[in-house]
PDB file of C-alpha atoms in Angstrom:
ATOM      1  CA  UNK A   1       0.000   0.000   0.000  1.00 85.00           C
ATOM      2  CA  UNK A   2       2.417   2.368  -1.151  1.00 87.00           C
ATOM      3  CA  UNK A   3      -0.232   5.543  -0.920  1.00 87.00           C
ATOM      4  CA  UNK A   4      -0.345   5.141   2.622  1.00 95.00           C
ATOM      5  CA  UNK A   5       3.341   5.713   2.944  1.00 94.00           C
ATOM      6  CA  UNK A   6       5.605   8.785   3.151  1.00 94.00           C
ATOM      7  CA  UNK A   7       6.640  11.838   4.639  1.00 96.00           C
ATOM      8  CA  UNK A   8       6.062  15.393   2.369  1.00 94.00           C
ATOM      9  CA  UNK A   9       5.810  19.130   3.438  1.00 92.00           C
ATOM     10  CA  UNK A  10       2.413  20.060   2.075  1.00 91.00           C
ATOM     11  CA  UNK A  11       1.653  23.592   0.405  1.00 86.00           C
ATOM     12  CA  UNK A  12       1.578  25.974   3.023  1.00 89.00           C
ATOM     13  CA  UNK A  13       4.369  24.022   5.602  1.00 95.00           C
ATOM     14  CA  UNK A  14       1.823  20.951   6.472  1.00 97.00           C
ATOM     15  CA  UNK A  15       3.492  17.624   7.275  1.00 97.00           C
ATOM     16  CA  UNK A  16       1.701  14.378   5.825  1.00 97.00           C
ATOM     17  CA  UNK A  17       2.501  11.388   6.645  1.00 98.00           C
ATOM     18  CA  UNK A  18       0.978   8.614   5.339  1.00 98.00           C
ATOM     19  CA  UNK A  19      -0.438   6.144   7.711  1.00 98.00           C
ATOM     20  CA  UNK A  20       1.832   3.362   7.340  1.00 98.00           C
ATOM     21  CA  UNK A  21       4.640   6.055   8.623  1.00 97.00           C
ATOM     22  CA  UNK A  22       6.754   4.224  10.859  1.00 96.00           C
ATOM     23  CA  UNK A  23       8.102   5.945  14.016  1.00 95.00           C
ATOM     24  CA  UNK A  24      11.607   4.806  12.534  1.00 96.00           C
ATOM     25  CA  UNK A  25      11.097   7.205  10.140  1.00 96.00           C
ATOM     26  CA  UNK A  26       9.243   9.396  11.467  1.00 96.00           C
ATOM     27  CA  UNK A  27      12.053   9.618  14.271  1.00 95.00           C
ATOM     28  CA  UNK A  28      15.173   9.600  11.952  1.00 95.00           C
ATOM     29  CA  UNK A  29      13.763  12.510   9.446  1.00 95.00           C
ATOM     30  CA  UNK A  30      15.975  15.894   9.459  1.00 94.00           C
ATOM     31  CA  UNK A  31      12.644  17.374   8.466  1.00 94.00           C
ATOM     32  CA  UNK A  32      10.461  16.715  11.014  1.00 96.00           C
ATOM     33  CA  UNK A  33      12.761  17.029  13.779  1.00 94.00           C
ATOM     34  CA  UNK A  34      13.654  20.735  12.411  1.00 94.00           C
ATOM     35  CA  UNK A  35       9.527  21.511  11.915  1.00 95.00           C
ATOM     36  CA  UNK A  36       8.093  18.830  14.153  1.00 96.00           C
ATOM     37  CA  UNK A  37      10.434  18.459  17.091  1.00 96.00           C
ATOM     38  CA  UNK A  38       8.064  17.023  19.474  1.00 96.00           C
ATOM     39  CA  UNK A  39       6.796  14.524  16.917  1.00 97.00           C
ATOM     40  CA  UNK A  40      10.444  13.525  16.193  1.00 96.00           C
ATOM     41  CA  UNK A  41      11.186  13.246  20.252  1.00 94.00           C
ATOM     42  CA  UNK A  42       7.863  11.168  20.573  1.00 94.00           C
ATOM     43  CA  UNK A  43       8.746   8.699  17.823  1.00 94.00           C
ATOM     44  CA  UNK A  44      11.898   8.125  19.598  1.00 92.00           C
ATOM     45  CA  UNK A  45      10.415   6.865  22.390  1.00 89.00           C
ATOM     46  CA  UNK A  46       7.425   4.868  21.197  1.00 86.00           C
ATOM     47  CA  UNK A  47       9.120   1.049  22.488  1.00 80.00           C
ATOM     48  CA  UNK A  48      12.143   0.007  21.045  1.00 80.00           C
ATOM     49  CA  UNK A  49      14.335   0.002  18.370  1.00 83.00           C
ATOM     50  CA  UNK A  50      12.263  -2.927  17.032  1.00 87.00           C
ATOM     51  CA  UNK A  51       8.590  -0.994  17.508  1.00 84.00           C
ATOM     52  CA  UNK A  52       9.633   1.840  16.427  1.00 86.00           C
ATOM     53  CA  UNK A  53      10.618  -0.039  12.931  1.00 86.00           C
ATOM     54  CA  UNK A  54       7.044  -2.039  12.892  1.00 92.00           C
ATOM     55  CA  UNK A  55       4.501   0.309  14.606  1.00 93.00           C
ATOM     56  CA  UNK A  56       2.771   3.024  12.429  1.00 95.00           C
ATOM     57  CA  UNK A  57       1.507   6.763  13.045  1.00 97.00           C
ATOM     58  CA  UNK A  58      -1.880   5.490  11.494  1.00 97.00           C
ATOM     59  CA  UNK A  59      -1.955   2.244  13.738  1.00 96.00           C
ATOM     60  CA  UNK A  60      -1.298   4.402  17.210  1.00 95.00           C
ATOM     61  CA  UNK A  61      -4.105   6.670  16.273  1.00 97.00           C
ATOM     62  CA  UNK A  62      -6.190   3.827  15.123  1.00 97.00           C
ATOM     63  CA  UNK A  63      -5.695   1.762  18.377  1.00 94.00           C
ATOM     64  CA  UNK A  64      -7.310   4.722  20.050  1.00 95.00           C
ATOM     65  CA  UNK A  65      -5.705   4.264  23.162  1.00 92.00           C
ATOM     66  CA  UNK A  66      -5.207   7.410  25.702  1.00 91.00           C
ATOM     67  CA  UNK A  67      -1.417   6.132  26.445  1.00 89.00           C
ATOM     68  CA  UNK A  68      -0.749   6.812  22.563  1.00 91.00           C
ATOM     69  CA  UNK A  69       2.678   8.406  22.974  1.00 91.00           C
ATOM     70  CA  UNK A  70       2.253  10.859  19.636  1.00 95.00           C
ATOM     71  CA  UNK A  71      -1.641  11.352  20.209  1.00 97.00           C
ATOM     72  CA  UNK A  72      -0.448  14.489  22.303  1.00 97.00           C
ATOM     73  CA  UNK A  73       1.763  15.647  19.794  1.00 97.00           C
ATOM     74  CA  UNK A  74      -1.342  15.678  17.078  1.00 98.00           C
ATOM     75  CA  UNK A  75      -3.534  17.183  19.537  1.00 98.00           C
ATOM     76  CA  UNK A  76      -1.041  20.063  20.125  1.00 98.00           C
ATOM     77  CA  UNK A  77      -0.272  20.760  17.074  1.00 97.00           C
ATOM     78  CA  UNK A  78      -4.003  20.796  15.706  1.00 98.00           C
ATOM     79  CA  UNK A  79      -3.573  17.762  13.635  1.00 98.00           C
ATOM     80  CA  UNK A  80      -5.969  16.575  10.955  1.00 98.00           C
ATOM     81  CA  UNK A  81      -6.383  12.942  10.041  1.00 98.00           C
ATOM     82  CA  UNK A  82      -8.040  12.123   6.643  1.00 98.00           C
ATOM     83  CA  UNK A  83      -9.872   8.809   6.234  1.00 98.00           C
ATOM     84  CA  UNK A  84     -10.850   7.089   3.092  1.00 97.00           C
ATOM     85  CA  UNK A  85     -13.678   4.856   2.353  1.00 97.00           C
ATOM     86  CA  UNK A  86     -15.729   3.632  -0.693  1.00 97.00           C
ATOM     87  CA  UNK A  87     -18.043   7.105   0.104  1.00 96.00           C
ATOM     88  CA  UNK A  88     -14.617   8.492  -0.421  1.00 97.00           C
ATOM     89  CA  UNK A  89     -12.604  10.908   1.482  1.00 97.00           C
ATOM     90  CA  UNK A  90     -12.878  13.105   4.668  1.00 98.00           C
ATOM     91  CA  UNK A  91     -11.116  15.136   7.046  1.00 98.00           C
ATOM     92  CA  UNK A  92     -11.549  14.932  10.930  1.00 98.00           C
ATOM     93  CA  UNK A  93      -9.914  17.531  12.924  1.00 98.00           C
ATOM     94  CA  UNK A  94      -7.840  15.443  16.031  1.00 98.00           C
ATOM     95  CA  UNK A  95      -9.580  17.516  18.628  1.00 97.00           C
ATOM     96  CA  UNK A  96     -12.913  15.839  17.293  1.00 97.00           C
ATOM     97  CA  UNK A  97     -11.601  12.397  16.770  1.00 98.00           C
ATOM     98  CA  UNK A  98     -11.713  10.754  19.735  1.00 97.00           C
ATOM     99  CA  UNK A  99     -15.078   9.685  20.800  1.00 97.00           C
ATOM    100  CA  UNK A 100     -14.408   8.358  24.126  1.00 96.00           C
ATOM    101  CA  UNK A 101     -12.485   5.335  25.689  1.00 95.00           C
ATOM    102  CA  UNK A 102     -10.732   3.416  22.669  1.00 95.00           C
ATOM    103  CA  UNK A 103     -13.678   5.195  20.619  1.00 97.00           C
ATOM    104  CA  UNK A 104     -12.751   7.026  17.239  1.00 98.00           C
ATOM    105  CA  UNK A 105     -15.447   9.072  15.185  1.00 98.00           C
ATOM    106  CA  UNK A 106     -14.255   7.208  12.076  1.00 98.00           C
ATOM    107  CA  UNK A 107     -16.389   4.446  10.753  1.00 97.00           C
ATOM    108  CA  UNK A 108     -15.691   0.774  10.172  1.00 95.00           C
ATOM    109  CA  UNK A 109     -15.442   1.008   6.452  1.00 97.00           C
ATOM    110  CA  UNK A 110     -13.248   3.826   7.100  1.00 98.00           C
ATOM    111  CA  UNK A 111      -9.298   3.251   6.829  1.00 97.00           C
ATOM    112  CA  UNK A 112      -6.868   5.785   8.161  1.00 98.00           C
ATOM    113  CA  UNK A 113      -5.069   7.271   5.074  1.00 98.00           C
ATOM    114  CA  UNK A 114      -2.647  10.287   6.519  1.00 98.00           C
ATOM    115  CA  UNK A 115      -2.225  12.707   9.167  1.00 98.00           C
ATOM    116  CA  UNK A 116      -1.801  16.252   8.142  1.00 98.00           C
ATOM    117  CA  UNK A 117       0.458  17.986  10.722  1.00 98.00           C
ATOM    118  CA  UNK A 118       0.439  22.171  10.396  1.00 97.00           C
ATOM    119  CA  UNK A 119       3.436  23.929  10.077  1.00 94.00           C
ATOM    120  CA  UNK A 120       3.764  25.701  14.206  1.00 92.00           C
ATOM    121  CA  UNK A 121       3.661  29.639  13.744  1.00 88.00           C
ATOM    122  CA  UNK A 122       7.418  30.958  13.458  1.00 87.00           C
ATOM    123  CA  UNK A 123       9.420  31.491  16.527  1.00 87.00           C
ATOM    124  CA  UNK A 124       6.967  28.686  18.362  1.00 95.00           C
ATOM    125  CA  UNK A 125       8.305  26.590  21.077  1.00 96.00           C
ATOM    126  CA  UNK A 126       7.555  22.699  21.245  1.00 96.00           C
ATOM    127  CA  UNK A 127       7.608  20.311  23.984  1.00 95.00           C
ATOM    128  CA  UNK A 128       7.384  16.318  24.831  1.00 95.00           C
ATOM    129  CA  UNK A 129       7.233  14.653  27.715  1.00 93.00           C
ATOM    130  CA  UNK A 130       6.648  11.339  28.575  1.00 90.00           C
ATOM    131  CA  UNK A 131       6.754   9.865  31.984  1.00 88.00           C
ATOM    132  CA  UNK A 132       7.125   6.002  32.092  1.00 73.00           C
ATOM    133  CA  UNK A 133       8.576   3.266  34.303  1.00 64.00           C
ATOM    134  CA  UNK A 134      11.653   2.881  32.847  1.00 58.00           C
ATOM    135  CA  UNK A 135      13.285   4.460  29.868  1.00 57.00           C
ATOM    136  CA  UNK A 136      12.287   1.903  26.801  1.00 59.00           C
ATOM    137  CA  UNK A 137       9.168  -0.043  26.082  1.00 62.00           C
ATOM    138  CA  UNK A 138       6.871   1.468  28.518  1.00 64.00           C
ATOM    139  CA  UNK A 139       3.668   2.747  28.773  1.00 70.00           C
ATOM    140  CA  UNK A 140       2.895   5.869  29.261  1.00 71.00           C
ATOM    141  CA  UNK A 141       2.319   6.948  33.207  1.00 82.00           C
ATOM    142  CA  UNK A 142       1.450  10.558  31.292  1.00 90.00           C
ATOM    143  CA  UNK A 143       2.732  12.072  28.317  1.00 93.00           C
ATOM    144  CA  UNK A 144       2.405  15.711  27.338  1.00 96.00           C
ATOM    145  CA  UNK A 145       2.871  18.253  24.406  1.00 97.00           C
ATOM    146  CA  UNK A 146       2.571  21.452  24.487  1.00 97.00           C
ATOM    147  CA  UNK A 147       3.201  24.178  21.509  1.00 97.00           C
ATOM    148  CA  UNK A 148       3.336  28.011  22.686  1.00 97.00           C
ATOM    149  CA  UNK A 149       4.013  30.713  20.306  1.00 96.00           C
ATOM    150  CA  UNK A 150       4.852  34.257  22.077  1.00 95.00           C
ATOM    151  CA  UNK A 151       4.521  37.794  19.472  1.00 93.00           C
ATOM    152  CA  UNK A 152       6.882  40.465  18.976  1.00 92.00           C
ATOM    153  CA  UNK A 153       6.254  41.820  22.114  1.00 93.00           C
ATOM    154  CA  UNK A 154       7.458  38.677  24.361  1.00 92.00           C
ATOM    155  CA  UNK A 155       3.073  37.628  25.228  1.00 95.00           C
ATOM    156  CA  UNK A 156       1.731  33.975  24.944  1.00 96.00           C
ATOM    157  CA  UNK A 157      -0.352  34.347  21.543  1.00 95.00           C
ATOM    158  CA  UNK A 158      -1.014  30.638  20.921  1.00 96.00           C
ATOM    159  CA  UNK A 159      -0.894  28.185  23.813  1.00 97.00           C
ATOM    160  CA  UNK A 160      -1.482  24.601  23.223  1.00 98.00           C
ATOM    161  CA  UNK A 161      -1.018  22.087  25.967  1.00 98.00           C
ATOM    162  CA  UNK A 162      -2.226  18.386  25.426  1.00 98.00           C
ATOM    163  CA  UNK A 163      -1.984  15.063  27.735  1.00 97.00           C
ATOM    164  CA  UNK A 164      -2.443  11.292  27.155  1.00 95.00           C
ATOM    165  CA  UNK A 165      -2.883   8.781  29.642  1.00 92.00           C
ATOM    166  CA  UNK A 166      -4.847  11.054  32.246  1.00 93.00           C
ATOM    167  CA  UNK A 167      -8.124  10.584  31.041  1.00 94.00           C
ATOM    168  CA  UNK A 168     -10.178   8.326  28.969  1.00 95.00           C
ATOM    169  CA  UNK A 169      -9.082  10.233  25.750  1.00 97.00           C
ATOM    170  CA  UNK A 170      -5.808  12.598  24.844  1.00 97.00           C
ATOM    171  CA  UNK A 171      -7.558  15.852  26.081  1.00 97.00           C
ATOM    172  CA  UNK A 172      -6.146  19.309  25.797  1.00 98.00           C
ATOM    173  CA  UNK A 173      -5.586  21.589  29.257  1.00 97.00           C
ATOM    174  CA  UNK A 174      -7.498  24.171  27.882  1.00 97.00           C
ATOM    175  CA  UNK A 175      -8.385  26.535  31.202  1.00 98.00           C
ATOM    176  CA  UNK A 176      -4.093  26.270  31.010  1.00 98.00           C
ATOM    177  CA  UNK A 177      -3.688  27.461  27.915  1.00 98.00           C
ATOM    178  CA  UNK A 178      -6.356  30.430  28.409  1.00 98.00           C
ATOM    179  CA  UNK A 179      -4.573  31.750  31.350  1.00 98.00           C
ATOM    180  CA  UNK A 180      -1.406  31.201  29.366  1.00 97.00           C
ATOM    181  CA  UNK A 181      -2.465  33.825  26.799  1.00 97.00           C
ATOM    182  CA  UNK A 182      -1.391  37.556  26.993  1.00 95.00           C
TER     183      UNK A 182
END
């Protein structure tokens, strides 16, 4: 399935990466670690050496659980991920997809085709976190993501802080990021 594969810098700065991305390459790509920093630091982290070469972007969305180490990342970052069926093609915004515990608003004909990842504002700062047992092959005790983008004159413009493996679902701390602003 060689459409669901791939990294590319979209018109206007997006990243897209196909669903079969692995975290190998997602990890390893001068690209996304200069755009996408927390998604690189995320992707090195996600198991071992060995996951990280088998497991997908598309299948740790699609297993929809909250301990998804990038699920944070996408949530910060104001991800989109497009899904195909034989009704064609749609776009769900990440802040909409999950539905609730292991619950994704995409349908069972529905296959995960790519995950558009925006390009942050310039002069934005990104940030990863993941808290675990020991330093490979553990689940997340919490992981976090934030994105924070201050103006010319030194304020918080654009605050975006996201968790996984608090809740039922990644959620974003959104009274945080409101008193963040300004």
């Amino acid at each position: 399935l060689a459409e669901l594969r791939g990294l590319r810098v979209a018109r206007g700065g997006a990243l897209v990466a196909g669903a079969l991305t692995t975290f190998r390459e997602l990890g390893a790509h001068a690209g996304v670690a200069k755009g996408w920093p927390s998604l690189a630091a995320a992707a090195r982290v996600i198991g071992a050496a060995q996951i990280q070469n088998r497991a997908t972007l598309g299948g740790n969305i699609a297993n929809a659980s909250p301990a998804g180490d990038s699920l944070p990342v996408l949530l910060a970052h104001d991800a989109i991920v497009h899904v195909v069926s034989v009704r064609g093609e749609r776009a769900i915004a990440f802040d909409s997809l999950f539905e609730g515990y292991r619950k994704l608003a995409i349908a069972p004909d529905e296959l995960i085709l790519s995950v558009e990842v925006p390009a942050a504002p310039a002069r934005s700062a990104a940030f990863f976190r993941k808290v675990g047992t020991r330093a490979a092959q553990s689940i997340s005790k919490a992981v976090f993501a934030g994105l924070l983008h201050t103006g010319r004159d030194g304020a918080v413009d654009h605050a975006r802080l996201a968790w996984g493996s608090v809740a039922p679902v990644p959620l974003r701390a959104s009274g945080a990021e409101a008193a963040l602003l300004g």
